[in-house]
Short mmCIF file of C-alpha atoms and ligand atoms in Angstrom, two decimals:
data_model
loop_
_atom_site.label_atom_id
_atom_site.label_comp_id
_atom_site.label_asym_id
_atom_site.label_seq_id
_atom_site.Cartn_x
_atom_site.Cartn_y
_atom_site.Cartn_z
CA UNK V 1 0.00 0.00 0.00
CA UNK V 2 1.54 3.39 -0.79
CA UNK V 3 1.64 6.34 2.04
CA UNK V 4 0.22 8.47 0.00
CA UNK V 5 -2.80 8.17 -2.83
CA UNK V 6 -3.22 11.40 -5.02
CA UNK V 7 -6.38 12.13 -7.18
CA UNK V 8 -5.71 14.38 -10.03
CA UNK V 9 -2.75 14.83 -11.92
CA UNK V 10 -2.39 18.23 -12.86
CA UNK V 11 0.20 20.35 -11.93
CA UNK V 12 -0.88 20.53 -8.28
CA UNK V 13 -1.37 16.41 -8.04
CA UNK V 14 1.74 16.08 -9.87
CA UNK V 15 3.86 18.60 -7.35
CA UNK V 16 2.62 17.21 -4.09
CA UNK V 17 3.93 13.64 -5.30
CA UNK V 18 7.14 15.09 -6.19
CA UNK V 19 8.03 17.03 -3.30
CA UNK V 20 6.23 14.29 -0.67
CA UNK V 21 8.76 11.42 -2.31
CA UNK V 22 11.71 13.94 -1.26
CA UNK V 23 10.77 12.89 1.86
CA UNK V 24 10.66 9.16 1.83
CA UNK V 25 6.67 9.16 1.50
CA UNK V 26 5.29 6.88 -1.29
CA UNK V 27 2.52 8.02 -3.52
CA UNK V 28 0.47 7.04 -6.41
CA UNK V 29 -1.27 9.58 -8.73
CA UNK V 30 -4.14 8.48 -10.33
CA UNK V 31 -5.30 11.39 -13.08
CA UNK V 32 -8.94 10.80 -15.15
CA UNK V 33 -7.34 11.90 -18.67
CA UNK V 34 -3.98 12.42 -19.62
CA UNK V 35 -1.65 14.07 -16.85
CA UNK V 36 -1.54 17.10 -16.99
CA UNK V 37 -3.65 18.45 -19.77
CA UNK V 38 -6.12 20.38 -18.37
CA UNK V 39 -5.67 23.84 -16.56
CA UNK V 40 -2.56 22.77 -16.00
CA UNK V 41 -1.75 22.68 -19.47
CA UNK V 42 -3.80 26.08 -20.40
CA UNK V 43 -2.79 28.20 -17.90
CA UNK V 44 -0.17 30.93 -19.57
CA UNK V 45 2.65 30.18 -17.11
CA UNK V 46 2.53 33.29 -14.84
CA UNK V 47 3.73 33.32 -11.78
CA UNK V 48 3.02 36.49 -9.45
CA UNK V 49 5.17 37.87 -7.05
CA UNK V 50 4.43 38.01 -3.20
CA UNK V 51 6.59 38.45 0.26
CA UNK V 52 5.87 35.86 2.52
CA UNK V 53 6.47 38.44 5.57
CA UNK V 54 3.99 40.71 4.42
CA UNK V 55 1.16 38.81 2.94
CA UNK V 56 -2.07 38.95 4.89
CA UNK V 57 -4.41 37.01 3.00
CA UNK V 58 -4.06 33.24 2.61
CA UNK V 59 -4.10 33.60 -0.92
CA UNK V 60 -1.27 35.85 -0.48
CA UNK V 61 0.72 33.99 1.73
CA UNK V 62 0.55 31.08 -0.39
CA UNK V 63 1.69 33.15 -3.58
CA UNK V 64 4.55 34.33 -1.63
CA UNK V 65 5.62 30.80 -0.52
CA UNK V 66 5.04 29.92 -4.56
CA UNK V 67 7.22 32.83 -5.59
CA UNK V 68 9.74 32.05 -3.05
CA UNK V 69 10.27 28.81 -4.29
CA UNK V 70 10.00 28.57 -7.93
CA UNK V 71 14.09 29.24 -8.43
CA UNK V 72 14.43 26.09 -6.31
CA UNK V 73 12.46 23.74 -7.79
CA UNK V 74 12.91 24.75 -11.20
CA UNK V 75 16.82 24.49 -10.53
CA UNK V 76 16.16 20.76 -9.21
CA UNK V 77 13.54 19.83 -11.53
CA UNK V 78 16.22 20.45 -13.93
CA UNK V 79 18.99 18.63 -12.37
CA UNK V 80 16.66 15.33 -11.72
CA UNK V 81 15.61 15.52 -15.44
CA UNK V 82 17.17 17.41 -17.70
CA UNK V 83 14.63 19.37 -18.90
CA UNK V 84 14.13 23.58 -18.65
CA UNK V 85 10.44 24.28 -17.49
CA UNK V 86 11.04 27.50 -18.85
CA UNK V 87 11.24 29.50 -15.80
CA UNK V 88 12.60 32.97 -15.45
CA UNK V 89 11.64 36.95 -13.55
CA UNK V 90 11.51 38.88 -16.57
CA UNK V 91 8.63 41.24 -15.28
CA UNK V 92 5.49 41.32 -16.16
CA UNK V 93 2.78 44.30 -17.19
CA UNK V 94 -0.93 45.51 -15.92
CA UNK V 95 -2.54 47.57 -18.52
CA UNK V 96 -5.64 49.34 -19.82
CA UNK V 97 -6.38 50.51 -23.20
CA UNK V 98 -9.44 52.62 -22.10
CA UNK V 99 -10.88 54.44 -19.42
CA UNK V 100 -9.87 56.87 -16.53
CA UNK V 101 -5.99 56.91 -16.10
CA UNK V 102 -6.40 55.99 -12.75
CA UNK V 103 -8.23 52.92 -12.57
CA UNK V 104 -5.52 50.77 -11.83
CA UNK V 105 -3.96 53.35 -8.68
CA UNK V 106 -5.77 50.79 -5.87
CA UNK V 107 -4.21 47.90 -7.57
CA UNK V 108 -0.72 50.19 -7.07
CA UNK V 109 -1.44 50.62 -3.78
CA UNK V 110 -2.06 46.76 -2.82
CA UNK V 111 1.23 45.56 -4.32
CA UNK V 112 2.68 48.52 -2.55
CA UNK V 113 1.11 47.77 0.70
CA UNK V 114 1.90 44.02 0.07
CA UNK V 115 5.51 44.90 0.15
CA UNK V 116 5.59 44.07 -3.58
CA UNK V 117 7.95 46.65 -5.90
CA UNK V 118 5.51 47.91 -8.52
CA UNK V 119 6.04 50.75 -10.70
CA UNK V 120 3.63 53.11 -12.66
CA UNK V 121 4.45 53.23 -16.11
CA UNK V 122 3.59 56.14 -18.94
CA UNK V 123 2.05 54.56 -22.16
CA UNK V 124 6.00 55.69 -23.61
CA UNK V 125 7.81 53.69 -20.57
CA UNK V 126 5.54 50.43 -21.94
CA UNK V 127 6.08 51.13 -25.49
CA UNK V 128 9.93 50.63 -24.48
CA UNK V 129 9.62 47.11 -22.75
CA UNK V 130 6.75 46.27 -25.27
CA UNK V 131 7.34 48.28 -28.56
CA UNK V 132 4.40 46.45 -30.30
CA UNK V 133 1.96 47.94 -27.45
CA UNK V 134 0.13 51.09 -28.46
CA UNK V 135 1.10 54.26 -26.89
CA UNK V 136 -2.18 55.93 -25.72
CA UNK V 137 -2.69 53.37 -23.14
CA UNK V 138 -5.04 55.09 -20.08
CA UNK V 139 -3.16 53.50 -17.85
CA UNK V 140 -0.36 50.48 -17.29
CA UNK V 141 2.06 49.36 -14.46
CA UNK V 142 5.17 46.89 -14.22
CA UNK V 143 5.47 44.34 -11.56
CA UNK V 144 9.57 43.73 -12.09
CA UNK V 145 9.50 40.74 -10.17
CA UNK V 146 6.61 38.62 -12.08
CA UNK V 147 7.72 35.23 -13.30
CA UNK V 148 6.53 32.83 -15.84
CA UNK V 149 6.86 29.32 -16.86
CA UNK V 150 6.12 27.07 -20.15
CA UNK V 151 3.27 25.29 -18.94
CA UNK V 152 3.74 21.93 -20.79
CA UNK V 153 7.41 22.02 -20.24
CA UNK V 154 7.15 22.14 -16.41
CA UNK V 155 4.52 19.45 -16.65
CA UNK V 156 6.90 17.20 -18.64
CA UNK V 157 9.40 18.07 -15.88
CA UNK V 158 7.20 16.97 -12.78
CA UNK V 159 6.52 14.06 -14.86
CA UNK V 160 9.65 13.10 -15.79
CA UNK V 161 10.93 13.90 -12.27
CA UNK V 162 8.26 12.08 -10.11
CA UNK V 163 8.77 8.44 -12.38
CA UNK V 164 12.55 9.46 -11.18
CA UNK V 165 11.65 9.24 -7.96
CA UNK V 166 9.60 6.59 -8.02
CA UNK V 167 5.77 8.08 -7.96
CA UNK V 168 3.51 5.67 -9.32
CA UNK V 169 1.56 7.52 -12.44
CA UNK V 170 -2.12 5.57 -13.65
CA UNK V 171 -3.76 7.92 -16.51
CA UNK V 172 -6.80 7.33 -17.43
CA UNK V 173 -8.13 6.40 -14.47
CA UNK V 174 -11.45 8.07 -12.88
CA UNK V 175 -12.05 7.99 -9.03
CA UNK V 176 -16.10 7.27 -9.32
CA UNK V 177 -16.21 7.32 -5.37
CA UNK V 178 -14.65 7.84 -2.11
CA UNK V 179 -15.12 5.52 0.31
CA UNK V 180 -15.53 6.66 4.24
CA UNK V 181 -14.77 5.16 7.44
CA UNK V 182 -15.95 7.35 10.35
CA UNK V 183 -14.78 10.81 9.12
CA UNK V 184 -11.62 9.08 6.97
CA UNK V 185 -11.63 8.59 3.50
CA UNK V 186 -9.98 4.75 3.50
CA UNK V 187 -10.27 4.15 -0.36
CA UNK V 188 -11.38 5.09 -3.75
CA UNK V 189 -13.35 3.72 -6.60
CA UNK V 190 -12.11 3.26 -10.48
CA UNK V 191 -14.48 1.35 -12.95
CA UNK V 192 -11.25 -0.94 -12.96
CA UNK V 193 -10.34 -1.73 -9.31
CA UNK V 194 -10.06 0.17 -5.87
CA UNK V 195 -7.03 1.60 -4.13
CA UNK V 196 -5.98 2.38 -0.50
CA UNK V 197 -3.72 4.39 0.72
CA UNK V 198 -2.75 5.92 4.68
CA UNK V 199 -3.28 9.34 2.95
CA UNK V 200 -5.78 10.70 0.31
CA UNK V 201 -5.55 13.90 -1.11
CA UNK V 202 -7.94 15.36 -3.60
CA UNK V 203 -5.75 17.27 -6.57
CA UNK V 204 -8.96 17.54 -8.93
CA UNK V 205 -8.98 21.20 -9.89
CA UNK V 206 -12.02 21.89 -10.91
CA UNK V 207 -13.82 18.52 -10.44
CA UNK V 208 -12.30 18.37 -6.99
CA UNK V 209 -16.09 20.12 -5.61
CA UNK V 210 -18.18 17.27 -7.80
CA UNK V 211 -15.38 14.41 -5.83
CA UNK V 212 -15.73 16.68 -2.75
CA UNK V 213 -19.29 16.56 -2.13
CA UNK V 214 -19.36 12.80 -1.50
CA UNK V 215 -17.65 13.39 1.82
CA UNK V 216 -20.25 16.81 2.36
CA UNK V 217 -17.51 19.14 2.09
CA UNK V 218 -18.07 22.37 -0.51
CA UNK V 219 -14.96 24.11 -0.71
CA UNK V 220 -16.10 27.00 -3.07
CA UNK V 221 -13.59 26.61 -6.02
CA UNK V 222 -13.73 29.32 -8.45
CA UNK V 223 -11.85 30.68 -11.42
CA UNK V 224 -10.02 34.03 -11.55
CA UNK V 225 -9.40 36.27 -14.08
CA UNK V 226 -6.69 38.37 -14.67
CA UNK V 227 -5.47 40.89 -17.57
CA UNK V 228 -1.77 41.40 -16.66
CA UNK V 229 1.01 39.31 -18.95
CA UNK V 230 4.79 38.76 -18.75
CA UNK V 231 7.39 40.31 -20.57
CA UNK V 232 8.12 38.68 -23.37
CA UNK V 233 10.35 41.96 -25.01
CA UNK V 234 13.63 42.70 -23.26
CA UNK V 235 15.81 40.19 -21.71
C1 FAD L 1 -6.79 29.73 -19.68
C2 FAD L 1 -6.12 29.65 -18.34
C3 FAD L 1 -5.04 30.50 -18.07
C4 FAD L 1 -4.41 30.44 -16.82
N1 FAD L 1 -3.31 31.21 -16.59
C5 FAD L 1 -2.65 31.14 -15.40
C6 FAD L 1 -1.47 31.89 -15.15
O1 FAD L 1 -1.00 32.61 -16.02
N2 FAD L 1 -0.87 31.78 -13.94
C7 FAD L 1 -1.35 30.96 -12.95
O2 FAD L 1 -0.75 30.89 -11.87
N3 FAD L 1 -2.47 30.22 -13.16
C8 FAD L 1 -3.12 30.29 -14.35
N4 FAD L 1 -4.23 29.54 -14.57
C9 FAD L 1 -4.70 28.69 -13.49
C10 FAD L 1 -3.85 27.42 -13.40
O3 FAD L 1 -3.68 26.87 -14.69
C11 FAD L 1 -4.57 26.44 -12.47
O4 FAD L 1 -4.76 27.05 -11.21
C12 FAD L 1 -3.74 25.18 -12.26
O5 FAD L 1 -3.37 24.58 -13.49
C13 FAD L 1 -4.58 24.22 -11.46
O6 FAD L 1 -3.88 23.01 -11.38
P1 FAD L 1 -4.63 21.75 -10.83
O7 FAD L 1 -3.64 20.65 -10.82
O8 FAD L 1 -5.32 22.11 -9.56
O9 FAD L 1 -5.82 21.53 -11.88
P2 FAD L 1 -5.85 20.75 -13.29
O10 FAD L 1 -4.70 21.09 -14.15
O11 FAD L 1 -7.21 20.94 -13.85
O12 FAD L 1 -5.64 19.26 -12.84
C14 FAD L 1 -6.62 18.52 -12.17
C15 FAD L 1 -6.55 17.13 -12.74
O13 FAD L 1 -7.39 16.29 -11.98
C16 FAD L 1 -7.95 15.35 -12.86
N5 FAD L 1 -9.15 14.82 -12.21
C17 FAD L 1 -10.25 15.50 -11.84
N6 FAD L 1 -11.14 14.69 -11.26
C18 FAD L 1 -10.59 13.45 -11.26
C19 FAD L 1 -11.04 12.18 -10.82
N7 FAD L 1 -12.26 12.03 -10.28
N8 FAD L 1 -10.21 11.11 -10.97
C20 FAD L 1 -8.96 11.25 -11.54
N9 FAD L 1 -8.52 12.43 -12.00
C21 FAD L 1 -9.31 13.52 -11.86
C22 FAD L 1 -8.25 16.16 -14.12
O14 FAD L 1 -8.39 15.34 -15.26
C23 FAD L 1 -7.03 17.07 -14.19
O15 FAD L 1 -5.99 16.55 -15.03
C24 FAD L 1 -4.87 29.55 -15.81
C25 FAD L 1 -5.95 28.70 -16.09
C26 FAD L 1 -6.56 28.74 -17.35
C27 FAD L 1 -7.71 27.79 -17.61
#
């Protein structure tokens, strides 16, 4: 039996394995589809900045930890498996096209107040980090210490680097059920067999509510959207 049994492997799934068999704890990672290739493998790759010591929300303070460590595990990510996710702090830019040229000034202030550098920018300062940008922007600000990643790439990487280390990866495998002991979950359901594990976590994005509400829990997942991109101009 492994320590450890993982629904969902996307790029959250696929990171808990890897970083849990760093510390001697088996796990499995059984993903629906093909690992992977869902948000994970959408998402544009940027990665926000944050300071851990002055992050008061606990989205914040988990966006801080994220930035903190995405040098790290790129770096050894790398040196397990050879392969470049991709990762580097180019900066990254907030703007708007239209309306009043202070719209994005309580934005300012939050990164500010967040301890994060953040600079207002005239539409000419953008034009020189982004020269295909148009000029008359209302209004536009540079966050020097966004990040991004190739999505795919790092997912190759965390898959590459968890069969290193010895995670056991079943695609195209749905968990139909979880099944409860007093208040544990003790095993899951496939249409092909069931598994146990000492641990289950639930990595299902956005299915992880449907899986979720078996056990009564609602945990209120929702998508965000954002208009800011990385730098893509200077190096
Ligand atoms: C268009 C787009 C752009 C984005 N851009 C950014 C960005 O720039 N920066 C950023 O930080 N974030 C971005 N995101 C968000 C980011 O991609 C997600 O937060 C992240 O990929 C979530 O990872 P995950 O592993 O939780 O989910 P997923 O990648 O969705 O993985 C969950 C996995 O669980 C599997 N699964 C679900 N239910 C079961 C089950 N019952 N049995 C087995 N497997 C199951 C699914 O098949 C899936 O592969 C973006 C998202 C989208 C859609």
């Amino acid at each position: 039996m492994h320590d450890c049994l993982i629904i969902g492997g996307g790029v959250i799934g696929l990171s808990i394995a890897w970083e849990l068999t760093r510390h001697g704890v088996t796990a499995v990672v059984l993903e629906q589809g093909e690992f992977g290739r869902e948000s994970s493998w959408a998402g544009a790759g940027m990665l926000p900045p944050g300071r851990v010591d002055s992050a008061r929300t606990p989205e914040s303070l988990l966006r801080s930890h994220s930035h903190a460590l995405w040098p790290t595990w790129s770096a050894e990510l790398r040196e397990v498996t050879g392969i470049d996710n991709g990762f580097q702090r180019r900066g990254g830019l907030e703007i708007r096209m239209e309306g009043p040229s202070d719209e994005l000034d309580d934005e300012i202030r939050s990164w500010l107040s967040a301890g994060v550098e953040c600079q207002p920018l005239s539409g000419e300062a953008v034009r020189e980090l982004e020269p295909e940008l148009r000029a008359d922007l209302s209004a536009a600000y540079l966050l020097p210490e966004m990040g991004q990643v190739r999505n795919p790439r790092h997912i190759k990487a965390l898959l590459a680097g968890c069969l290193a280390r010895g995670v056991t990866l079943i695609g195209g495998t749905p968990v139909t059920q979880l099944i409860r002991e007093g208040n544990r979950v003790v095993r899951v359901e496939t249409p092909s067999e069931s598994f146990c594990a000492k641990e289950i976590v639930v990595a299902g994005g956005a299915w992880s509510e449907r899986l979720l509400a078996q056990t009564g829990s609602a945990p209120w997942i929702r998508s965000y959207c954002s208009t800011s991109f990385p730098i893509r101009g200077v190096g």
